[in-house]
PDB file of N, CA, C and O in Angstrom:
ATOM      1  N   UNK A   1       0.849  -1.168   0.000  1.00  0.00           N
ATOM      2  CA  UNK A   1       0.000   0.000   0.000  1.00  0.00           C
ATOM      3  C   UNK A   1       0.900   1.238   0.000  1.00  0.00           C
ATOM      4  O   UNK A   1       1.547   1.575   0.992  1.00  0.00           O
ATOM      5  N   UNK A   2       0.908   1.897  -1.161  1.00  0.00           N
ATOM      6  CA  UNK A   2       1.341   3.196  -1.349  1.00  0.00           C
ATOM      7  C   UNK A   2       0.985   4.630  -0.484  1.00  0.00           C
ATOM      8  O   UNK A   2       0.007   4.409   0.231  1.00  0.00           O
ATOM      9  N   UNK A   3       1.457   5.960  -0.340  1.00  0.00           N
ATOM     10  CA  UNK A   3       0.510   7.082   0.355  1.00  0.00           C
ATOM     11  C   UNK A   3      -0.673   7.128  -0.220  1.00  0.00           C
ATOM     12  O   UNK A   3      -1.634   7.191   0.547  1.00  0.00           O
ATOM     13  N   UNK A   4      -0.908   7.112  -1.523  1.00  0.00           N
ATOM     14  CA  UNK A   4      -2.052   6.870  -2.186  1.00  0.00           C
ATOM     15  C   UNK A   4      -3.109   6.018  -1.782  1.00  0.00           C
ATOM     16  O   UNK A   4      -4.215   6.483  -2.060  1.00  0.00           O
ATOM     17  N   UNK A   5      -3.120   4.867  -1.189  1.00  0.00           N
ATOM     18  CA  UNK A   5      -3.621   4.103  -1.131  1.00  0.00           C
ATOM     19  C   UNK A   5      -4.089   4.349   0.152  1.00  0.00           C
ATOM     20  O   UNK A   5      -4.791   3.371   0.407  1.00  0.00           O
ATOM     21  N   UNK A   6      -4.100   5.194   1.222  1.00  0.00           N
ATOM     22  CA  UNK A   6      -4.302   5.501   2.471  1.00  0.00           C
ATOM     23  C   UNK A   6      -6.062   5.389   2.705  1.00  0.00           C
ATOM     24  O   UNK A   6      -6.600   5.194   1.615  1.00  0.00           O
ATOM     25  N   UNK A   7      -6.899   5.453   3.662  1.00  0.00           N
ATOM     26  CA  UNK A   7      -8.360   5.454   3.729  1.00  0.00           C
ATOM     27  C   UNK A   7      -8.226   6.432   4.309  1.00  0.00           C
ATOM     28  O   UNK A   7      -7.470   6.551   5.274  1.00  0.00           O
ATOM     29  N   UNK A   8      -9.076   7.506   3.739  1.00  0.00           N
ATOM     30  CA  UNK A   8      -9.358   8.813   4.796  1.00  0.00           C
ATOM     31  C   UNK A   8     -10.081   8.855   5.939  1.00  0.00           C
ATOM     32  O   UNK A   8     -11.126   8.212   5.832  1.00  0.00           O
ATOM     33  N   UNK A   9      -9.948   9.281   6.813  1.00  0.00           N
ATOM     34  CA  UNK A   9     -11.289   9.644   7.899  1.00  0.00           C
ATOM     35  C   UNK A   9     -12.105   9.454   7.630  1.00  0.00           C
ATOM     36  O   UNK A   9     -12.360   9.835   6.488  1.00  0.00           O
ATOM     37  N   UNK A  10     -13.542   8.514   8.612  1.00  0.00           N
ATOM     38  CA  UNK A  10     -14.793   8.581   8.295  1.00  0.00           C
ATOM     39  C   UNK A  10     -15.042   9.703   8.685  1.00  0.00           C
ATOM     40  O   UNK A  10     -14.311  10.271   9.496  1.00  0.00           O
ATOM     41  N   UNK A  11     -15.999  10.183   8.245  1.00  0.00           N
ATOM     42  CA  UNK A  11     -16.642  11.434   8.454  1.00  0.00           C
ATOM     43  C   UNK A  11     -17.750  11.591   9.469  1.00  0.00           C
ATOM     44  O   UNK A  11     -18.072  12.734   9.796  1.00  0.00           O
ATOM     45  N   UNK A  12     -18.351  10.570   9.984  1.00  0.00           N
ATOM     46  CA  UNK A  12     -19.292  10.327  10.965  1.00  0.00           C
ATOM     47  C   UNK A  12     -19.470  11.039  12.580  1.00  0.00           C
ATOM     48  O   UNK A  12     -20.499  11.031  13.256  1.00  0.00           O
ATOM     49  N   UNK A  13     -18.120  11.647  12.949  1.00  0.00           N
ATOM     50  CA  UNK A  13     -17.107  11.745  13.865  1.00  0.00           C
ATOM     51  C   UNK A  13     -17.897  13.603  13.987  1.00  0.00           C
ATOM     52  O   UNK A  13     -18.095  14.226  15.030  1.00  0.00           O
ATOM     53  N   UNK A  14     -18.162  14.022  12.698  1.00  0.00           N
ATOM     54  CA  UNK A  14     -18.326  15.315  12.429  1.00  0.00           C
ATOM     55  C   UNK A  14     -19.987  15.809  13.144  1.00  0.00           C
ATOM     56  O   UNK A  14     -21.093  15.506  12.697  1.00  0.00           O
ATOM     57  N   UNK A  15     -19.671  16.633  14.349  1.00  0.00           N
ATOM     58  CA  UNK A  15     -20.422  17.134  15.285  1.00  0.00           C
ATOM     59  C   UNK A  15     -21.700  17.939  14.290  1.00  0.00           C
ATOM     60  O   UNK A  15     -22.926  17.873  14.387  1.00  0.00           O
ATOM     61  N   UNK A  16     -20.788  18.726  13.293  1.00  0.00           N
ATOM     62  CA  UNK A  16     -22.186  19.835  12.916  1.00  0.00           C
ATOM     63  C   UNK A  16     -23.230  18.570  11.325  1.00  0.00           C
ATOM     64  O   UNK A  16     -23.838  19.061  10.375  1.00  0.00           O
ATOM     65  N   UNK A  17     -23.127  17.560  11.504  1.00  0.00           N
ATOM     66  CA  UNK A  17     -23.869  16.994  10.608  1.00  0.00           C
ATOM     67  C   UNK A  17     -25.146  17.068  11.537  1.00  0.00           C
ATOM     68  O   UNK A  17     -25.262  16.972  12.759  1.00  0.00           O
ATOM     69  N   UNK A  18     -26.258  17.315  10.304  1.00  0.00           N
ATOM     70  CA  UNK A  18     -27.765  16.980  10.948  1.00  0.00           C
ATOM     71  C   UNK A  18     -28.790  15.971  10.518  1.00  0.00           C
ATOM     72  O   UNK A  18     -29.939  15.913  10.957  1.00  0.00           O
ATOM     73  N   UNK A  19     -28.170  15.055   9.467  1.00  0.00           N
ATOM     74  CA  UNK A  19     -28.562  13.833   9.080  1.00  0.00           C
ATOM     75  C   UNK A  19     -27.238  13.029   8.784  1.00  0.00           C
ATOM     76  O   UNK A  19     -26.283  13.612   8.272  1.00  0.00           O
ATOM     77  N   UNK A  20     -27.187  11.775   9.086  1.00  0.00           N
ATOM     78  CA  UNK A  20     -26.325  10.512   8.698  1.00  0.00           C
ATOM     79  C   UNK A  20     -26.957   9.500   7.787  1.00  0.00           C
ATOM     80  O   UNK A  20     -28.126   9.185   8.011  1.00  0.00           O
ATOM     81  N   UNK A  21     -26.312   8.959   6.788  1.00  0.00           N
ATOM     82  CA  UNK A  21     -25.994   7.899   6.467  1.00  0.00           C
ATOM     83  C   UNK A  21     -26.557   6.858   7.047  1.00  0.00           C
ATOM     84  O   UNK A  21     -25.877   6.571   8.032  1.00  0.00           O
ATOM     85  N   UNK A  22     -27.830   5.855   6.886  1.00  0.00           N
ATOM     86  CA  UNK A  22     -27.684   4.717   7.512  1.00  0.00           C
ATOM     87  C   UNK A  22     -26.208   3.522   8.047  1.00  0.00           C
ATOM     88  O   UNK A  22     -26.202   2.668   8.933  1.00  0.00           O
ATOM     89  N   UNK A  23     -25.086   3.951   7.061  1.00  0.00           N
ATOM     90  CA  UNK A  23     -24.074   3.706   7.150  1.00  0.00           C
ATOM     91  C   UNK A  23     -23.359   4.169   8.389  1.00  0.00           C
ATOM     92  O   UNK A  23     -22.576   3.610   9.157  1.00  0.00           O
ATOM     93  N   UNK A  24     -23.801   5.182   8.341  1.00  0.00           N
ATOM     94  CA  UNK A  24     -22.634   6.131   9.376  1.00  0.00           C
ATOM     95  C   UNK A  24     -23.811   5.876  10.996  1.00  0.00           C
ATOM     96  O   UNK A  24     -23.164   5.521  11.982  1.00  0.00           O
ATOM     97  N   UNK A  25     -24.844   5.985  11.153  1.00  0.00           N
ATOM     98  CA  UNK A  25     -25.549   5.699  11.753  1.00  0.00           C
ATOM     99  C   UNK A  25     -25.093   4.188  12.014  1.00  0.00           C
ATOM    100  O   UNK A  25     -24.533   4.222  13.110  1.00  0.00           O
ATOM    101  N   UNK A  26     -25.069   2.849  11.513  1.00  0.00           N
ATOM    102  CA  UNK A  26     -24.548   2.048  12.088  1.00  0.00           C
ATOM    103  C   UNK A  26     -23.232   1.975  12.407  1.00  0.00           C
ATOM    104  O   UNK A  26     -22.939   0.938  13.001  1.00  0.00           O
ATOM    105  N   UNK A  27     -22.008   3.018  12.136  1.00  0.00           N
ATOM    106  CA  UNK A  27     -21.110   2.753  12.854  1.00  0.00           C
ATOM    107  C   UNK A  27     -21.007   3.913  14.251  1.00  0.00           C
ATOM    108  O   UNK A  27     -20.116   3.892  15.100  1.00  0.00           O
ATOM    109  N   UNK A  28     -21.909   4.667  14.212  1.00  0.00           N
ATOM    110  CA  UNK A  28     -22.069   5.050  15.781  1.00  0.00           C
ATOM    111  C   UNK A  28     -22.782   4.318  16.668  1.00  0.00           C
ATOM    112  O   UNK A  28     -22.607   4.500  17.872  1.00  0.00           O
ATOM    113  N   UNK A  29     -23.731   3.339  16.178  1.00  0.00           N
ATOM    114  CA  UNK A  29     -24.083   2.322  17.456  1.00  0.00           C
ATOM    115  C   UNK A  29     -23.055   1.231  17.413  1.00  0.00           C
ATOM    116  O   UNK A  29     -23.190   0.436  18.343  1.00  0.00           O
ATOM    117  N   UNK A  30     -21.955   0.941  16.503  1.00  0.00           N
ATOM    118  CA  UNK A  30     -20.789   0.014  16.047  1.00  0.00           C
ATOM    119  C   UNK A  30     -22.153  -1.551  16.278  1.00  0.00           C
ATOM    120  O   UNK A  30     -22.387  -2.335  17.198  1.00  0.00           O
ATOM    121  N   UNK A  31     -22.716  -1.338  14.906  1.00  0.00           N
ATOM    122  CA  UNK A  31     -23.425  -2.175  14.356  1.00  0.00           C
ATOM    123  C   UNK A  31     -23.302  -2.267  13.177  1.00  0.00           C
ATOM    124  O   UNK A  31     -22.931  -1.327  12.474  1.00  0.00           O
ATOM    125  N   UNK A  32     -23.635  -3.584  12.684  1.00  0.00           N
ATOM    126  CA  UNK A  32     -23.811  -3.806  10.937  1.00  0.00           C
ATOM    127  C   UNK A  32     -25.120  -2.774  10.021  1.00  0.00           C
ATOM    128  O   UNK A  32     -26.109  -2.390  10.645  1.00  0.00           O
ATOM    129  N   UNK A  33     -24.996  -2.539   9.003  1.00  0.00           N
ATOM    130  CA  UNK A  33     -26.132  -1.905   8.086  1.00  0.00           C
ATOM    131  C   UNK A  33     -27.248  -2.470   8.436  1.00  0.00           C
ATOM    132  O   UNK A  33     -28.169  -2.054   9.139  1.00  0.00           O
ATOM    133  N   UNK A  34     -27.002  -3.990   7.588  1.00  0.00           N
ATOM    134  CA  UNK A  34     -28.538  -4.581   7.749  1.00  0.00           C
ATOM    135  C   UNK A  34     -29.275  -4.804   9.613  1.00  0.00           C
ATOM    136  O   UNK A  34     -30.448  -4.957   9.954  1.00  0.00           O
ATOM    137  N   UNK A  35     -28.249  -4.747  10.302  1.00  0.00           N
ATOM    138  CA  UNK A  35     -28.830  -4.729  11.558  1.00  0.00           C
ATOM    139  C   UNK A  35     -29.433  -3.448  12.088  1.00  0.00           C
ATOM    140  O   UNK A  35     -30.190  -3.581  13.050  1.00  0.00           O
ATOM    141  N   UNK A  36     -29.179  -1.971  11.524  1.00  0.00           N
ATOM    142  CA  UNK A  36     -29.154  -0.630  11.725  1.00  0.00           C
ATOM    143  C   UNK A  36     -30.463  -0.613  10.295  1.00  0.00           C
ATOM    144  O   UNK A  36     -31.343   0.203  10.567  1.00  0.00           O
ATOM    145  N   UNK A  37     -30.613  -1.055   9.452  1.00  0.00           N
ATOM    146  CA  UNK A  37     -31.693  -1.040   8.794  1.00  0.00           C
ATOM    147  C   UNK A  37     -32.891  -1.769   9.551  1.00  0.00           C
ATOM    148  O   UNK A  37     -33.921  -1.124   9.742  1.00  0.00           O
ATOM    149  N   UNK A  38     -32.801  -3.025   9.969  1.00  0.00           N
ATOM    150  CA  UNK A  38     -33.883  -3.432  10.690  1.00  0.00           C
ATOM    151  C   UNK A  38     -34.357  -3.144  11.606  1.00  0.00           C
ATOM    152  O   UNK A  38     -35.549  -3.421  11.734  1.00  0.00           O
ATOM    153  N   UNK A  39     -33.460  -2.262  12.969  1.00  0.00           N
ATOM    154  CA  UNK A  39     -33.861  -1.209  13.464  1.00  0.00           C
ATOM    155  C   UNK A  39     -34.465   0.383  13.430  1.00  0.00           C
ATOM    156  O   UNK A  39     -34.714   1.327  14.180  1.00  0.00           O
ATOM    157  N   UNK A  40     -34.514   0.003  12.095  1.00  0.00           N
ATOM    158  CA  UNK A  40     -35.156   1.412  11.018  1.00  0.00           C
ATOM    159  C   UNK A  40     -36.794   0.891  10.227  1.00  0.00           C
ATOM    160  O   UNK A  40     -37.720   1.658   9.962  1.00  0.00           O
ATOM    161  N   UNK A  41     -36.774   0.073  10.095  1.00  0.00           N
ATOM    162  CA  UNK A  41     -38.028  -0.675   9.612  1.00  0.00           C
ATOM    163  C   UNK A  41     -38.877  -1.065  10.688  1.00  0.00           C
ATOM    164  O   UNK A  41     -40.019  -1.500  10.542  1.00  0.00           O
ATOM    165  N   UNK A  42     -38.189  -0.869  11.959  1.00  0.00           N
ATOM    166  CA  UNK A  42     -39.297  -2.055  13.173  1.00  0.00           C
ATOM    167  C   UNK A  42     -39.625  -0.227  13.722  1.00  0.00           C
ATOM    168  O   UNK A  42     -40.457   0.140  14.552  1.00  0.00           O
ATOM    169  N   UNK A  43     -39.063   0.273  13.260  1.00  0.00           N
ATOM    170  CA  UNK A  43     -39.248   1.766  13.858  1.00  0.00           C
ATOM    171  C   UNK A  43     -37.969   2.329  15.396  1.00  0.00           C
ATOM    172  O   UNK A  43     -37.670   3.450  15.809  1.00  0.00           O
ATOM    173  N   UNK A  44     -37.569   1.047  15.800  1.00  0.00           N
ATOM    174  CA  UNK A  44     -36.706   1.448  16.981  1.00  0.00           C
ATOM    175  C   UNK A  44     -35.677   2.652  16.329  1.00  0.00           C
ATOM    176  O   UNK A  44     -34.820   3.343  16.880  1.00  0.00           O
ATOM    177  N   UNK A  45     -35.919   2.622  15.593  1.00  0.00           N
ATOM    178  CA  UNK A  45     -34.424   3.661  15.352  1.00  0.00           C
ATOM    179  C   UNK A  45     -34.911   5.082  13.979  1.00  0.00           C
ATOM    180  O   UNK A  45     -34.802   4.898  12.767  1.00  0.00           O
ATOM    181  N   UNK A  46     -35.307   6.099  14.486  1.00  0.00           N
ATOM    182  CA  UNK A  46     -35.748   6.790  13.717  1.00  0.00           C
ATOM    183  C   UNK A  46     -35.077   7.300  12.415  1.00  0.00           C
ATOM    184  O   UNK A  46     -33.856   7.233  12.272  1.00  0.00           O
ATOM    185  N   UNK A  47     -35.776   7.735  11.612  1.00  0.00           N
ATOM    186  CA  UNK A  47     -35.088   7.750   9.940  1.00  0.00           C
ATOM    187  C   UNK A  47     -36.136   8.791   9.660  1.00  0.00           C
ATOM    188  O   UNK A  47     -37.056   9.001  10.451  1.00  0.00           O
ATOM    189  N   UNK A  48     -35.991   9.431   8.544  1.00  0.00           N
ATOM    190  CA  UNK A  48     -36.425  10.147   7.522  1.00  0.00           C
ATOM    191  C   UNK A  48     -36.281   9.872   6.079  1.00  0.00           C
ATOM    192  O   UNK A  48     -35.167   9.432   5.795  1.00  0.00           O
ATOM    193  N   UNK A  49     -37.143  10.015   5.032  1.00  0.00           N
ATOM    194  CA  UNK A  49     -36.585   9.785   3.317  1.00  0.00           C
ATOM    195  C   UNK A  49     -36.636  11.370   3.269  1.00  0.00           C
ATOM    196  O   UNK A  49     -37.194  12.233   3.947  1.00  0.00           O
ATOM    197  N   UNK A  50     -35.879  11.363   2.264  1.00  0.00           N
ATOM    198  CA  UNK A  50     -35.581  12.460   1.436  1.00  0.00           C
ATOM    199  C   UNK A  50     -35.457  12.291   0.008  1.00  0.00           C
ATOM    200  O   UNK A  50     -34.371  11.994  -0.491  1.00  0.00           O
ATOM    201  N   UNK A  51     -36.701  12.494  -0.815  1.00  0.00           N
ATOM    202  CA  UNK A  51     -36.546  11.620  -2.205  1.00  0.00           C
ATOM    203  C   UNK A  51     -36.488   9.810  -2.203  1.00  0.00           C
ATOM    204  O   UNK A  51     -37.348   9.136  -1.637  1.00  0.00           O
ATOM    205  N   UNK A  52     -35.606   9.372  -2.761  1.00  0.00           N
ATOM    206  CA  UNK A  52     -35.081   8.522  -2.851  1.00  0.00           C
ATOM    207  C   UNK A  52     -34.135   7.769  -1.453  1.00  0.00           C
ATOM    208  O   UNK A  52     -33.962   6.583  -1.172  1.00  0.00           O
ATOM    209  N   UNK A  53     -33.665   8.997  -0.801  1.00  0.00           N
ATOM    210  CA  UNK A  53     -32.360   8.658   0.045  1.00  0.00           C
ATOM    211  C   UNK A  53     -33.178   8.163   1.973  1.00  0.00           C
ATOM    212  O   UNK A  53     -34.223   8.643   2.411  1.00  0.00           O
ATOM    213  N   UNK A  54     -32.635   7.545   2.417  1.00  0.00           N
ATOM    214  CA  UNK A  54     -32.717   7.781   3.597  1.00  0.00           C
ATOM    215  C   UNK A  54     -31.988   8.044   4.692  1.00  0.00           C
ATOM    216  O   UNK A  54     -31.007   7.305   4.774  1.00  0.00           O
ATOM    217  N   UNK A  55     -32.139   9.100   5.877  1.00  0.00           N
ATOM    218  CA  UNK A  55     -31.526   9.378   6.881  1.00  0.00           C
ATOM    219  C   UNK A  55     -31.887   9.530   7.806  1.00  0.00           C
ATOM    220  O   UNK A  55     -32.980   9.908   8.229  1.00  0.00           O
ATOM    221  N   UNK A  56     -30.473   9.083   8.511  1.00  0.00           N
ATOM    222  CA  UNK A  56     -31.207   9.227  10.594  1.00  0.00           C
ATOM    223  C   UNK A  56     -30.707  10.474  10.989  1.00  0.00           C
ATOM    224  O   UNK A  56     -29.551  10.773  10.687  1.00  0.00           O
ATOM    225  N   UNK A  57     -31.331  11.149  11.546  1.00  0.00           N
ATOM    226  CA  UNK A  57     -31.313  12.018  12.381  1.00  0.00           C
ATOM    227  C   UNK A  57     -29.799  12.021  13.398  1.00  0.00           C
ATOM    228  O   UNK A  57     -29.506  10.996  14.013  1.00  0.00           O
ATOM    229  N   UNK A  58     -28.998  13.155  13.476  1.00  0.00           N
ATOM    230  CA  UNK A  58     -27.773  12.712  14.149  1.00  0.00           C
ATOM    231  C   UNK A  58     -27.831  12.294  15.463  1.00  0.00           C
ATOM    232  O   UNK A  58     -27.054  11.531  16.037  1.00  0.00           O
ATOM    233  N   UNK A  59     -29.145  13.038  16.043  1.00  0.00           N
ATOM    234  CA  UNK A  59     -29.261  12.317  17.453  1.00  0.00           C
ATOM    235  C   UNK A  59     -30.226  11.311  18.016  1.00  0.00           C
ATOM    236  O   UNK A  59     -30.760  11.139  19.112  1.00  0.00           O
ATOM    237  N   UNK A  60     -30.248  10.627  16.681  1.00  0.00           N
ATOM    238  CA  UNK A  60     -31.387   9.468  16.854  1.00  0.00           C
ATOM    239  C   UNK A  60     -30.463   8.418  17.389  1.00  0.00           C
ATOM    240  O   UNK A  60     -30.886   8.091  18.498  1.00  0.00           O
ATOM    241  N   UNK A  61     -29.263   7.677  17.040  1.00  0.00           N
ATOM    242  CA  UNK A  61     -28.498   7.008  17.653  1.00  0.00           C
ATOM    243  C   UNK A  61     -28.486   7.125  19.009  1.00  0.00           C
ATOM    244  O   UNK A  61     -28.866   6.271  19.809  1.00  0.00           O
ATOM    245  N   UNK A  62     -28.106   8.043  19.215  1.00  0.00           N
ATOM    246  CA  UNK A  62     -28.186   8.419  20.915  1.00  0.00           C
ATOM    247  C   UNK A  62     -29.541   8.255  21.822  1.00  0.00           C
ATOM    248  O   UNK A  62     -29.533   7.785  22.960  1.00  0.00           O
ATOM    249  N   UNK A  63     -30.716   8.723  21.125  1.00  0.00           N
ATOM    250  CA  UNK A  63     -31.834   8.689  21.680  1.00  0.00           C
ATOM    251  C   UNK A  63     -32.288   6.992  21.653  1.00  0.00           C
ATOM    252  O   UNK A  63     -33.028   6.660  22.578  1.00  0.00           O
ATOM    253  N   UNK A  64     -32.023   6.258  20.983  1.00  0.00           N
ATOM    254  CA  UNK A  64     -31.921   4.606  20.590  1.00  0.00           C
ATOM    255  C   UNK A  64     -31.369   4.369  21.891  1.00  0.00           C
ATOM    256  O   UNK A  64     -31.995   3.925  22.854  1.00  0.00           O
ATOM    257  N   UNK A  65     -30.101   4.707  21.862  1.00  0.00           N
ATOM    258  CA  UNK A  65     -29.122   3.903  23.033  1.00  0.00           C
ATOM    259  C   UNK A  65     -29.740   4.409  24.354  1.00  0.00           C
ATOM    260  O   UNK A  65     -29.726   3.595  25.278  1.00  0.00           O
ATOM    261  N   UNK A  66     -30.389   5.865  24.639  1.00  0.00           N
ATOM    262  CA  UNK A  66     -31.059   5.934  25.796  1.00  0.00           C
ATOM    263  C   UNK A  66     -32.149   5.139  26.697  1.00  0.00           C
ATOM    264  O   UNK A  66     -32.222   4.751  27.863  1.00  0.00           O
ATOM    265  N   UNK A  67     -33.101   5.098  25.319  1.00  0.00           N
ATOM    266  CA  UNK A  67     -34.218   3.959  25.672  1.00  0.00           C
ATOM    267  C   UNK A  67     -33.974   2.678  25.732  1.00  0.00           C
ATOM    268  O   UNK A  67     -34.811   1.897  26.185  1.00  0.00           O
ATOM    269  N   UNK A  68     -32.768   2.283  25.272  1.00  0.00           N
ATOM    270  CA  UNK A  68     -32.240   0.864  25.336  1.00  0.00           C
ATOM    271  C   UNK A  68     -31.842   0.795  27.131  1.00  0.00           C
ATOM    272  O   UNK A  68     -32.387   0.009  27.905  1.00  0.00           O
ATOM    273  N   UNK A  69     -31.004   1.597  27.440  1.00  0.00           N
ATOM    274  CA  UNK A  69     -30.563   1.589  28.674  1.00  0.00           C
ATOM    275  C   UNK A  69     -31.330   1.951  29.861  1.00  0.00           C
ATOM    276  O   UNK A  69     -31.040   1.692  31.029  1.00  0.00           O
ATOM    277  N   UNK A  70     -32.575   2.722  29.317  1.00  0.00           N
ATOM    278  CA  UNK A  70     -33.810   2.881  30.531  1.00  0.00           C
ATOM    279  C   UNK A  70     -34.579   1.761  30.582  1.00  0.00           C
ATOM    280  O   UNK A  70     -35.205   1.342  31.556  1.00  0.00           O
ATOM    281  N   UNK A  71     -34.488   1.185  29.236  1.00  0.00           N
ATOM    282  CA  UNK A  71     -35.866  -0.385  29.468  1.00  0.00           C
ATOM    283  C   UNK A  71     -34.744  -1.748  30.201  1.00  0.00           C
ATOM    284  O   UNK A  71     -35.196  -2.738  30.777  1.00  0.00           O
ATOM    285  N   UNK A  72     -33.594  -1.531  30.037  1.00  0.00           N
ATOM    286  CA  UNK A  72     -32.780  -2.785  30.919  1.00  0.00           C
ATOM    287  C   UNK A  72     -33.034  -2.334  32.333  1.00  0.00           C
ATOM    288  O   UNK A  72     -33.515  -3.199  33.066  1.00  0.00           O
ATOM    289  N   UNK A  73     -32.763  -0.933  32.956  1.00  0.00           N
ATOM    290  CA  UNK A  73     -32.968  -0.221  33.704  1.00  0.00           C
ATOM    291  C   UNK A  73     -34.191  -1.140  34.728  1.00  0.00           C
ATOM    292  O   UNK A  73     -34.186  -1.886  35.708  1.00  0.00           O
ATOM    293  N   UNK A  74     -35.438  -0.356  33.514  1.00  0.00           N
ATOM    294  CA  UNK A  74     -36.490  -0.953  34.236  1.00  0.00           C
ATOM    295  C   UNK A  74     -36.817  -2.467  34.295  1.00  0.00           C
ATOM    296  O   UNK A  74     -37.880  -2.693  34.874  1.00  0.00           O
ATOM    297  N   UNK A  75     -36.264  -3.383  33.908  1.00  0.00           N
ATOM    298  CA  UNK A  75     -36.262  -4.497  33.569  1.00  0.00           C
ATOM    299  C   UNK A  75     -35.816  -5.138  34.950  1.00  0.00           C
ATOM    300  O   UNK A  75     -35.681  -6.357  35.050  1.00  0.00           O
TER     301      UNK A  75
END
């Protein structure tokens, strides 16, 4: 692997985004796509379309992992 060949920064990392990537959205819960999609279809994990595209909300991850940790909580 050459300098060329380097992988840049994900970009996910970036505070002033206000929609993600289902992509980038599963690597802030450090989950797979299709597992971060099926949490998008059952509704646990909020999304928006835009046209064609779809996106989560940047602080939908977070709000996911909250209610995850209040229902073990109450559990």
């Amino acid at each position: 692997m050459d300098e060329h060949d380097t992988l840049a920064p994900l970009p996910d990392d970036d505070t002033t985004l206000v929609l993600l990537t289902v992509e980038e959205a599963a690597r802030r819960l450090r989950i797979g796509r299709t597992t971060c999609f099926a949490l998008i279809r059952t509704g646990e994990l909020e999304s928006i379309d835009i046209g064609r595209l779809r996106r989560v909300p940047a602080d939908a991850p977070a709000e996911y992992l909250a209610r995850r940790r209040a229902a073990k909580r109450a559990a």
